[in-house]
Coordinates of C-alpha atoms in Angstrom, one line a residue:
Chain A
M141 CA 109.6 122.7 115.1
P142 CA 111.0 120.2 112.5
A143 CA 110.8 122.9 109.8
S144 CA 113.1 125.3 111.6
N145 CA 115.1 122.7 113.4
P146 CA 115.5 119.6 111.2
P147 CA 116.0 116.4 113.2
T148 CA 119.5 115.1 113.4
A149 CA 120.4 111.4 113.3
P150 CA 120.5 109.9 116.7
D151 CA 123.4 107.6 117.8
L152 CA 122.6 104.3 116.2
P153 CA 121.4 101.9 117.3
F154 CA 119.1 103.8 119.6
P155 CA 117.1 102.2 122.5
V156 CA 113.4 101.5 122.3
F157 CA 111.8 101.0 125.7
Q158 CA 109.6 98.0 126.2
V159 CA 107.2 98.7 129.1
S160 CA 108.0 95.4 130.8
S161 CA 109.0 91.9 129.7
Q162 CA 105.3 90.9 130.0
V163 CA 103.9 93.6 127.8
E164 CA 104.6 94.0 124.0
R165 CA 104.4 97.8 124.1
Y166 CA 107.3 99.9 122.9
L167 CA 107.9 103.5 123.8
L168 CA 110.2 106.3 122.6
Y169 CA 110.8 109.4 124.7
D170 CA 113.2 111.4 122.6
I171 CA 111.6 114.0 120.3
N172 CA 114.6 114.2 118.0
T173 CA 114.6 110.4 117.4
I174 CA 110.9 110.5 116.8
S175 CA 111.1 113.3 114.2
W176 CA 114.1 111.7 112.6
L177 CA 112.3 108.3 112.3
R178 CA 109.3 110.0 110.7
K179 CA 111.4 112.0 108.3
T180 CA 113.9 109.4 107.1
H181 CA 112.4 106.0 107.8
N182 CA 108.6 106.5 107.4
I183 CA 108.0 105.2 110.9
L184 CA 105.2 107.0 112.6
G185 CA 104.1 105.4 115.8
V186 CA 101.4 106.9 117.9
L187 CA 101.8 109.7 120.4
I188 CA 100.1 108.6 123.6
G189 CA 101.2 111.2 126.2
T190 CA 98.6 113.3 127.8
L191 CA 98.6 115.9 130.7
P192 CA 98.5 114.0 134.0
Q193 CA 95.9 116.4 135.4
I194 CA 93.7 116.5 132.2
P195 CA 93.8 113.0 130.9
Q196 CA 90.5 113.4 129.0
Q197 CA 92.4 115.8 126.7
N198 CA 93.1 113.3 124.0
I199 CA 93.1 115.2 120.7
F200 CA 96.6 116.6 120.8
L201 CA 98.8 114.0 122.5
G202 CA 102.4 114.4 123.2
L203 CA 105.4 112.3 124.3
P204 CA 105.9 109.4 124.7
L205 CA 105.5 107.8 121.3
E206 CA 104.3 104.2 121.2
L207 CA 105.6 102.1 118.4
Q208 CA 103.7 99.2 117.0
P209 CA 105.4 95.8 117.6
E210 CA 105.8 95.6 113.8
E211 CA 107.5 98.9 113.6
T212 CA 109.9 98.0 116.5
R213 CA 110.7 94.7 114.9
L214 CA 111.5 96.4 111.6
L215 CA 113.8 98.9 113.3
V216 CA 115.6 96.1 115.3
E217 CA 116.0 94.0 112.2
K218 CA 117.5 96.9 110.3
G219 CA 119.9 97.4 113.1
L220 CA 118.7 100.9 113.8
A221 CA 117.3 100.2 117.3
Y222 CA 117.4 97.7 120.2
T223 CA 114.8 97.0 122.8
V224 CA 115.4 97.7 126.5
N225 CA 113.2 96.4 129.3
D226 CA 112.2 99.8 130.7
L227 CA 111.1 98.6 134.1
D228 CA 114.2 96.5 134.9
R229 CA 116.6 99.0 133.5
H230 CA 115.1 101.9 135.3
T231 CA 115.0 100.2 138.6
Q232 CA 118.5 98.9 138.3
D233 CA 119.9 102.3 137.2
L234 CA 118.2 104.2 139.9
A235 CA 119.4 101.8 142.6
S236 CA 123.0 102.2 141.4
Q237 CA 122.9 106.0 141.9
T238 CA 124.9 107.3 144.9
P239 CA 123.4 110.0 147.2
D240 CA 125.9 112.5 145.9
Q241 CA 124.9 111.8 142.3
I242 CA 121.2 112.3 143.2
E243 CA 122.0 115.5 145.0
S244 CA 124.0 116.8 142.0
I245 CA 121.1 115.9 139.7
R246 CA 118.7 117.8 141.9
A247 CA 121.1 120.8 142.0
D248 CA 121.3 120.7 138.2
L249 CA 117.6 120.7 137.9
Y250 CA 117.2 123.5 140.4
R251 CA 119.8 125.6 138.6
D252 CA 118.2 125.0 135.2
G253 CA 114.8 125.9 136.6
M254 CA 116.1 129.0 138.2
E255 CA 117.8 130.0 134.9
L256 CA 114.5 129.6 133.0
A257 CA 112.6 131.6 135.6
R258 CA 115.2 134.4 135.5
E259 CA 115.1 134.5 131.8
L260 CA 111.3 134.9 131.9
E261 CA 111.6 137.6 134.5
R262 CA 114.2 139.5 132.5
N263 CA 112.0 139.3 129.4
K264 CA 109.1 140.7 131.4
Q265 CA 111.0 143.6 132.7
E266 CA 112.4 144.3 129.3
Q267 CA 108.9 144.5 127.9
T268 CA 107.8 146.8 130.7
R269 CA 110.8 149.1 130.1
E270 CA 110.0 149.2 126.4
A271 CA 106.4 150.0 127.0
L272 CA 107.3 152.8 129.5
K273 CA 109.8 154.3 127.1
K274 CA 107.2 154.4 124.4
L275 CA 104.7 155.9 126.8
R276 CA 107.2 158.6 127.8
S277 CA 108.2 159.5 124.3
N278 CA 104.5 159.5 123.2
S279 CA 103.5 161.9 126.1
S280 CA 106.5 164.2 125.3
S281 CA 105.6 164.2 121.6
T282 CA 102.0 165.0 122.3
T283 CA 102.9 167.9 124.5
N284 CA 105.2 169.1 121.7
S285 CA 102.6 168.8 119.1
D286 CA 100.1 170.5 121.4
S287 CA 102.3 173.5 121.6
T288 CA 103.2 173.6 117.9
A289 CA 100.4 172.1 115.8
G290 CA 97.0 170.7 116.5
P291 CA 96.5 167.3 118.3
D292 CA 97.6 164.3 116.3
P293 CA 94.8 161.7 116.7
Q294 CA 97.0 158.7 115.9
T295 CA 99.6 159.5 118.5
Q296 CA 97.0 160.1 121.1
D297 CA 95.3 156.8 120.3
S298 CA 98.4 154.8 120.7
A299 CA 99.3 156.6 123.9
S300 CA 95.9 155.9 125.4
E301 CA 96.2 152.3 124.3
T302 CA 99.5 151.9 126.2
T303 CA 98.1 153.4 129.3
L304 CA 95.3 150.9 129.2
F305 CA 97.8 148.1 130.0
D306 CA 100.2 149.9 132.2
S307 CA 98.8 151.5 135.3
P308 CA 100.5 154.8 136.2
S309 CA 101.7 153.5 139.6
T310 CA 104.1 151.0 138.1
K311 CA 106.4 153.6 136.6
E312 CA 110.1 152.8 136.6
P313 CA 110.0 149.5 138.4
T314 CA 113.7 148.8 137.4
Q315 CA 114.9 151.2 140.0
T316 CA 112.9 149.6 142.8
K317 CA 113.8 146.0 141.9
P318 CA 117.3 145.7 140.7
T319 CA 117.9 142.0 141.7
I320 CA 115.9 139.2 140.2
N321 CA 115.2 136.3 142.4
P322 CA 112.1 134.5 141.3
K323 CA 110.8 131.1 142.2
P324 CA 112.6 128.4 140.1
W325 CA 110.6 126.4 137.6
T326 CA 110.0 122.7 138.1
I327 CA 111.6 120.8 135.4
T328 CA 110.5 117.3 134.5
P329 CA 113.1 115.7 132.1
T330 CA 111.5 113.8 129.2
T331 CA 114.4 111.4 129.0
S332 CA 116.3 109.7 131.9
Y333 CA 119.7 109.8 130.3
P334 CA 121.6 111.9 131.2
P335 CA 121.7 111.6 134.2
L336 CA 121.4 107.9 133.8
S337 CA 123.8 106.2 131.4
R338 CA 122.5 105.1 128.0
P339 CA 121.4 101.4 128.2
P340 CA 124.0 99.1 126.8
V341 CA 123.4 97.5 123.3
P342 CA 122.8 93.8 123.8
L343 CA 125.0 91.4 121.9
F344 CA 122.0 89.5 120.5
P345 CA 119.1 91.8 119.7
V346 CA 115.8 90.7 121.2
L347 CA 113.2 90.7 118.4
P348 CA 109.7 91.8 119.4
K349 CA 107.1 89.2 119.1
V350 CA 104.8 89.8 116.1
N351 CA 102.2 88.0 114.1
P352 CA 104.3 86.6 111.1
S353 CA 101.7 87.4 108.5
S354 CA 100.9 90.9 109.7
Y355 CA 104.6 91.7 110.1
A356 CA 105.4 90.4 106.5
L357 CA 102.7 92.6 105.1
F358 CA 103.9 95.6 107.2
A359 CA 107.5 95.1 106.0
H360 CA 106.3 94.7 102.4
L361 CA 104.3 97.9 102.4
H362 CA 107.0 99.8 104.3
G363 CA 109.6 98.6 101.8
K364 CA 107.5 100.2 99.1
G365 CA 107.7 103.6 100.8
Y366 CA 104.2 103.6 102.3
F367 CA 103.5 105.1 105.7
I368 CA 101.6 102.8 108.0
T369 CA 99.4 103.5 111.0
P370 CA 97.3 101.2 113.1
G371 CA 94.0 100.6 111.4
I372 CA 91.7 99.9 114.3
R373 CA 90.0 103.3 113.7
F374 CA 89.1 102.2 110.2
G375 CA 88.2 98.6 110.9
C376 CA 91.3 97.0 109.5
H377 CA 94.8 96.0 110.7
F378 CA 96.8 98.9 109.1
S379 CA 95.9 102.0 107.3
V380 CA 98.3 102.6 104.5
Y381 CA 99.3 106.1 103.3
P382 CA 101.2 107.0 100.2
G383 CA 103.1 109.7 102.0
D384 CA 103.2 111.4 105.4
P385 CA 99.6 111.2 106.9
L386 CA 99.8 114.9 107.6
R387 CA 99.8 115.5 103.8
F388 CA 98.0 112.5 102.3
H389 CA 94.8 110.6 102.8
S390 CA 95.3 106.9 103.1
H391 CA 95.0 104.7 100.1
F392 CA 94.4 101.3 101.6
L393 CA 92.8 99.5 104.5
A394 CA 95.1 96.6 104.9
M395 CA 94.4 93.2 106.3
S396 CA 96.9 90.4 106.5
A397 CA 96.2 86.7 106.3
E398 CA 98.1 83.4 106.1
W399 CA 98.4 82.1 102.6
D400 CA 95.8 79.3 103.3
E401 CA 93.8 81.1 105.9
E402 CA 90.1 80.9 105.1
I403 CA 88.5 84.3 104.5
S404 CA 84.7 84.6 104.5
L405 CA 83.5 86.2 101.3
L406 CA 81.2 88.3 103.4
D407 CA 84.3 89.8 105.0
L408 CA 85.7 90.7 101.6
V409 CA 82.5 92.2 100.4
G410 CA 82.2 94.1 103.7
G411 CA 85.8 95.3 103.6
G412 CA 85.5 96.3 99.9
R413 CA 82.4 98.3 100.7
L414 CA 83.9 99.9 103.8
G415 CA 87.0 101.0 101.8
T416 CA 85.0 102.3 98.9
G417 CA 82.8 104.3 101.3
V418 CA 85.9 106.3 102.3
K419 CA 87.6 106.3 98.9
K420 CA 90.1 103.7 99.9
G421 CA 90.9 100.2 98.6
W422 CA 90.6 97.1 100.8
L423 CA 94.0 95.4 100.6
I424 CA 94.6 91.8 101.7
G425 CA 98.0 90.2 101.6
G426 CA 100.2 87.5 103.0
V427 CA 103.3 85.5 102.3
E428 CA 102.9 83.5 99.2
E429 CA 103.7 79.8 99.5
K430 CA 104.8 78.6 96.1
E431 CA 104.1 75.0 95.1
G432 CA 107.0 72.7 95.8
E433 CA 108.4 74.8 98.7
G434 CA 106.2 73.1 101.3
G435 CA 106.4 69.4 102.1
D436 CA 109.9 68.7 103.4
G437 CA 111.3 70.9 106.1
G438 CA 108.3 72.8 107.4
D439 CA 110.5 74.3 110.1
Q440 CA 112.9 75.7 107.4
A441 CA 110.0 77.4 105.7
E442 CA 108.8 78.8 109.0
K443 CA 112.3 80.1 109.6
D444 CA 112.6 81.8 106.2
K445 CA 109.2 83.4 106.8
E446 CA 110.5 84.8 110.1
K447 CA 113.7 86.0 108.5
S448 CA 112.5 87.6 105.3
G449 CA 111.1 91.1 106.0
G450 CA 108.3 91.4 103.6
A451 CA 109.8 89.2 100.9
G452 CA 107.4 87.0 98.9
V453 CA 104.3 88.9 100.0
R454 CA 101.5 88.9 97.5
T455 CA 98.6 91.4 97.8
F456 CA 95.2 91.9 96.3
C457 CA 93.2 95.1 96.3
I458 CA 89.4 95.1 96.3
E459 CA 87.1 98.0 95.3
W460 CA 83.4 98.1 94.7
G461 CA 82.5 97.3 91.1
G462 CA 79.9 100.1 90.9
M463 CA 77.2 97.9 89.5
Chain B
M108 CA 33.7 76.8 97.2
A109 CA 35.4 73.6 96.4
V110 CA 39.1 73.5 96.9
D111 CA 41.1 72.4 93.9
T112 CA 43.1 69.5 95.1
T113 CA 45.2 68.9 92.0
L114 CA 48.6 70.3 92.6
I115 CA 50.2 71.9 89.6
A116 CA 53.9 72.8 89.7
P117 CA 54.5 76.4 88.8
Q118 CA 56.1 77.2 85.5
P119 CA 59.9 77.2 85.8
S120 CA 61.4 80.6 86.1
A121 CA 63.3 82.2 83.3
L122 CA 66.6 81.5 85.1
D123 CA 65.5 77.9 85.8
S124 CA 64.8 77.2 82.2
Y125 CA 68.0 79.0 81.2
L126 CA 70.0 76.7 83.5
K127 CA 68.3 73.6 82.3
S128 CA 68.8 74.4 78.7
H129 CA 72.6 74.5 79.2
G130 CA 74.3 71.1 79.4
L131 CA 77.1 70.5 81.9
E132 CA 80.7 69.8 81.0
E133 CA 82.9 67.2 82.7
S134 CA 85.8 69.5 83.6
H135 CA 84.2 71.1 86.6
S136 CA 81.6 70.1 89.2
P137 CA 78.0 70.9 88.3
H138 CA 77.8 73.4 91.2
Y139 CA 80.5 75.6 89.7
Q140 CA 79.0 75.4 86.2
T141 CA 75.5 76.3 87.4
L142 CA 77.0 79.1 89.5
A143 CA 78.8 80.5 86.4
S144 CA 75.6 80.2 84.3
Q145 CA 73.6 82.0 86.9
I146 CA 76.1 84.9 87.1
L147 CA 76.2 85.0 83.3
H148 CA 72.5 85.2 83.2
N149 CA 72.6 88.1 85.7
L150 CA 75.2 89.9 83.7
Q151 CA 73.4 89.4 80.4
Y152 CA 69.9 90.4 81.5
Q153 CA 70.4 92.7 84.5
H154 CA 73.6 94.5 83.5
D155 CA 73.3 94.4 79.7
W156 CA 76.7 92.7 79.1
T157 CA 77.4 91.3 75.7
S158 CA 79.6 88.8 74.1
L159 CA 79.6 86.7 77.2
R160 CA 81.5 83.5 77.4
I161 CA 82.3 80.8 80.0
H162 CA 86.0 79.7 80.1
T163 CA 86.8 76.3 81.6
H164 CA 90.5 76.1 80.6
S165 CA 93.3 78.6 80.9
A166 CA 94.9 79.5 77.7
L167 CA 97.9 80.8 79.6
V168 CA 98.9 77.7 81.5
Q169 CA 97.2 75.1 79.3
K170 CA 95.2 73.5 82.1
A171 CA 91.7 73.6 83.6
L172 CA 90.9 76.7 85.5
P173 CA 90.2 76.3 89.3
R174 CA 86.6 77.0 88.4
P175 CA 84.8 78.2 85.3
L176 CA 85.3 81.9 84.7
I177 CA 83.2 84.3 82.6
S178 CA 84.4 86.9 80.3
G179 CA 82.3 89.6 78.7
L180 CA 81.9 93.1 77.4
P181 CA 80.2 95.6 79.8
P182 CA 78.0 98.3 78.2
H183 CA 80.4 100.9 79.5
R184 CA 83.8 100.9 81.1
I185 CA 83.5 99.5 84.7
Y186 CA 87.0 100.4 85.8
V187 CA 89.2 103.3 84.9
H188 CA 92.7 103.5 86.6
P189 CA 92.9 106.8 88.6
D190 CA 96.0 107.9 86.6
D191 CA 94.1 107.4 83.3
Q192 CA 91.1 109.2 84.8
V193 CA 93.3 112.2 85.5
E194 CA 94.8 112.2 82.0
E195 CA 91.3 111.9 80.4
L196 CA 89.9 114.7 82.6
K197 CA 92.8 116.9 81.5
R198 CA 92.0 116.1 77.9
G199 CA 88.4 116.9 78.7
A200 CA 87.3 113.5 77.5
D201 CA 83.9 112.1 78.8
L202 CA 84.8 109.2 81.0
T203 CA 81.5 107.4 80.4
K204 CA 82.0 107.4 76.6
G205 CA 85.2 105.4 76.8
E206 CA 85.5 102.2 74.8
P207 CA 84.5 99.4 77.2
E208 CA 87.1 96.8 78.0
R209 CA 86.5 93.1 78.1
E210 CA 86.5 91.9 81.7
W211 CA 87.0 88.7 83.6
V212 CA 84.3 87.7 86.1
L213 CA 84.9 85.2 88.9
P214 CA 81.6 83.6 90.0
T215 CA 81.5 82.9 93.8
H216 CA 78.8 82.1 96.3
L217 CA 78.5 84.1 99.6
A218 CA 78.7 80.9 101.7
E219 CA 82.1 80.1 100.3
K220 CA 85.4 80.6 102.1
W221 CA 88.3 82.0 100.0
S222 CA 92.0 82.2 100.7
L223 CA 94.9 84.2 99.3
R224 CA 96.1 81.0 97.7
R225 CA 92.9 80.6 95.7
F226 CA 92.9 84.2 94.5
G227 CA 96.6 83.7 93.5
E228 CA 95.7 80.5 91.6
V229 CA 92.9 82.3 89.6
F230 CA 95.2 85.3 88.8
D231 CA 98.0 83.0 87.8
A232 CA 95.7 81.3 85.2
I233 CA 94.4 84.4 83.5
E234 CA 95.8 87.0 81.1
E235 CA 95.3 90.7 81.5
E236 CA 92.5 90.8 79.0
P237 CA 90.2 87.9 78.1
F238 CA 89.5 86.9 74.5
G239 CA 86.1 86.9 73.1
E240 CA 84.4 84.6 70.7
H241 CA 85.3 86.7 67.7
S242 CA 89.0 86.0 67.9
G243 CA 89.9 83.6 65.2
K244 CA 92.7 81.1 64.9
R245 CA 95.1 80.2 67.6
E246 CA 98.1 81.9 65.9
D247 CA 96.2 85.2 65.7
E248 CA 95.3 84.9 69.3
D249 CA 99.0 84.4 70.3
V250 CA 100.0 87.5 68.4
E251 CA 97.1 89.4 69.8
R252 CA 97.9 88.2 73.3
K253 CA 101.5 89.4 73.1
T254 CA 100.4 92.9 72.1
M255 CA 97.8 92.9 74.9
A256 CA 100.3 91.9 77.6
K257 CA 101.1 94.7 80.0
K258 CA 98.8 97.0 78.2
R259 CA 96.5 97.8 81.2
R260 CA 97.6 100.1 83.9
G261 CA 97.3 98.4 87.2
G262 CA 97.9 94.9 85.8
K263 CA 95.5 92.0 86.0
R264 CA 92.1 92.5 87.4
L265 CA 88.9 90.6 87.7
L266 CA 85.3 91.2 88.8
L267 CA 84.4 89.2 91.8
A268 CA 80.8 88.3 91.4
T269 CA 79.3 87.0 94.7
L270 CA 75.9 85.4 94.6
G271 CA 73.7 85.6 97.7
D272 CA 71.0 83.1 98.7
D273 CA 68.3 85.5 97.5
S274 CA 70.0 85.5 94.0
T275 CA 71.4 89.0 94.6
V276 CA 74.7 89.4 92.9
V277 CA 77.3 91.9 94.1
Y278 CA 80.4 92.8 92.0
Y279 CA 83.8 93.9 93.3
V280 CA 86.9 94.7 91.4
V281 CA 89.9 92.7 92.6
H282 CA 93.4 93.7 91.5
D283 CA 96.5 91.5 91.5
G284 CA 99.0 93.6 93.5
I285 CA 98.9 97.1 94.9
V286 CA 96.7 99.4 92.8
K287 CA 95.8 102.8 94.2
P288 CA 92.0 103.4 94.6
R289 CA 89.8 105.4 92.4
Q290 CA 88.8 108.8 93.5
N291 CA 85.1 108.6 92.8

């Protein structure tokens, strides 16, 4: 779809829905926003939607898209998005709908569903007409050729092929059924606005809670143009791709740490080995604390760390030495 | 058969006599120096490295290194940057025949805990390429150092040598910064 229909920029800032105030999970429902984020901002998220009746189908997932807290935080800090408490907002909006509004929404959905069903029915009938026309012209041409020349095997073949799919009893159904009145389709909208109004932009954006060191590493790598997905599948915090994961293998398995956080050498050896086994590097990184910055004003340093998106991050890459 | 009750200590191992034959310096704790010597021994006799040398002071920042480091010349190149690899493959060069580069080796023990700060301190104290025993006067060294700077693709790197309790040593290449992995 994106190739034929390139995503357009959504109205900025766009809302990101937090499941509830207690849960740090962020969802996006609009496919255009999702494609646009992937194309222009290297933000991937993870599709988590499955079919309600076949939840074990988990290879090709669809809407909604779950954003990592780090991704959401980055978008909010850049002023591209704002978070909305989905549960509160939805309950509030639904409660404020009048019965007339609800009725009109239902009527709209019924009308759209009917339109879709009619469209399908029209296409079906069109196809039947085409097939019958072909059948008739074929049969007339075969009779012609029978009288003039010998039988043409190709025409006969195609004629018999058509009759395989159309039983002779369904000839000229257009005359018998001139009006189309099929059962309307049931439409489940993927977004709730419209009909609900777009959630208002808060005056003071609420920043998603993130681990400072992992967010700093995320922002640092994102700032360098890398695409980042959750790394749990590979035994790390983030897997880092040099381009869109649909086109590239990942380069690094990334792990974040505080500047003074103790790391067991066995973890480094294990990580290096794990990465080398799948042709990736093991990347560790964190916010560098330079000498002289600490000491006075620990709170200030903490604040700066919170503010700076990926500034002052230092990284090291580990690969097997091959000996 | 009579049991021989006189206990004779076994002959010291090659490594043991090697460690005893090397005096300790005052700049670093004996633990670090013995660790470095043991890694050096492993490099020399198991991996055929040559021109090995233990560095106790940083020539770059003119003070003692966080711990003694080793530099040496491997028998063949142990690291080729993926971009160089591509270029050489295009030229049809044999990658194993390339001129070996002198490497830094950081001796560590598996029981140790490291942190990003400690890696940062080590990298801040070393140049891109270590200097061997053959380099002569200080002036020459300075000139040479300038020409060497920024020569390597991927920047500073070192070989993290981790010693296990059973005297196994594993070697990992550590880069300062983001360096894309090799496609082995």
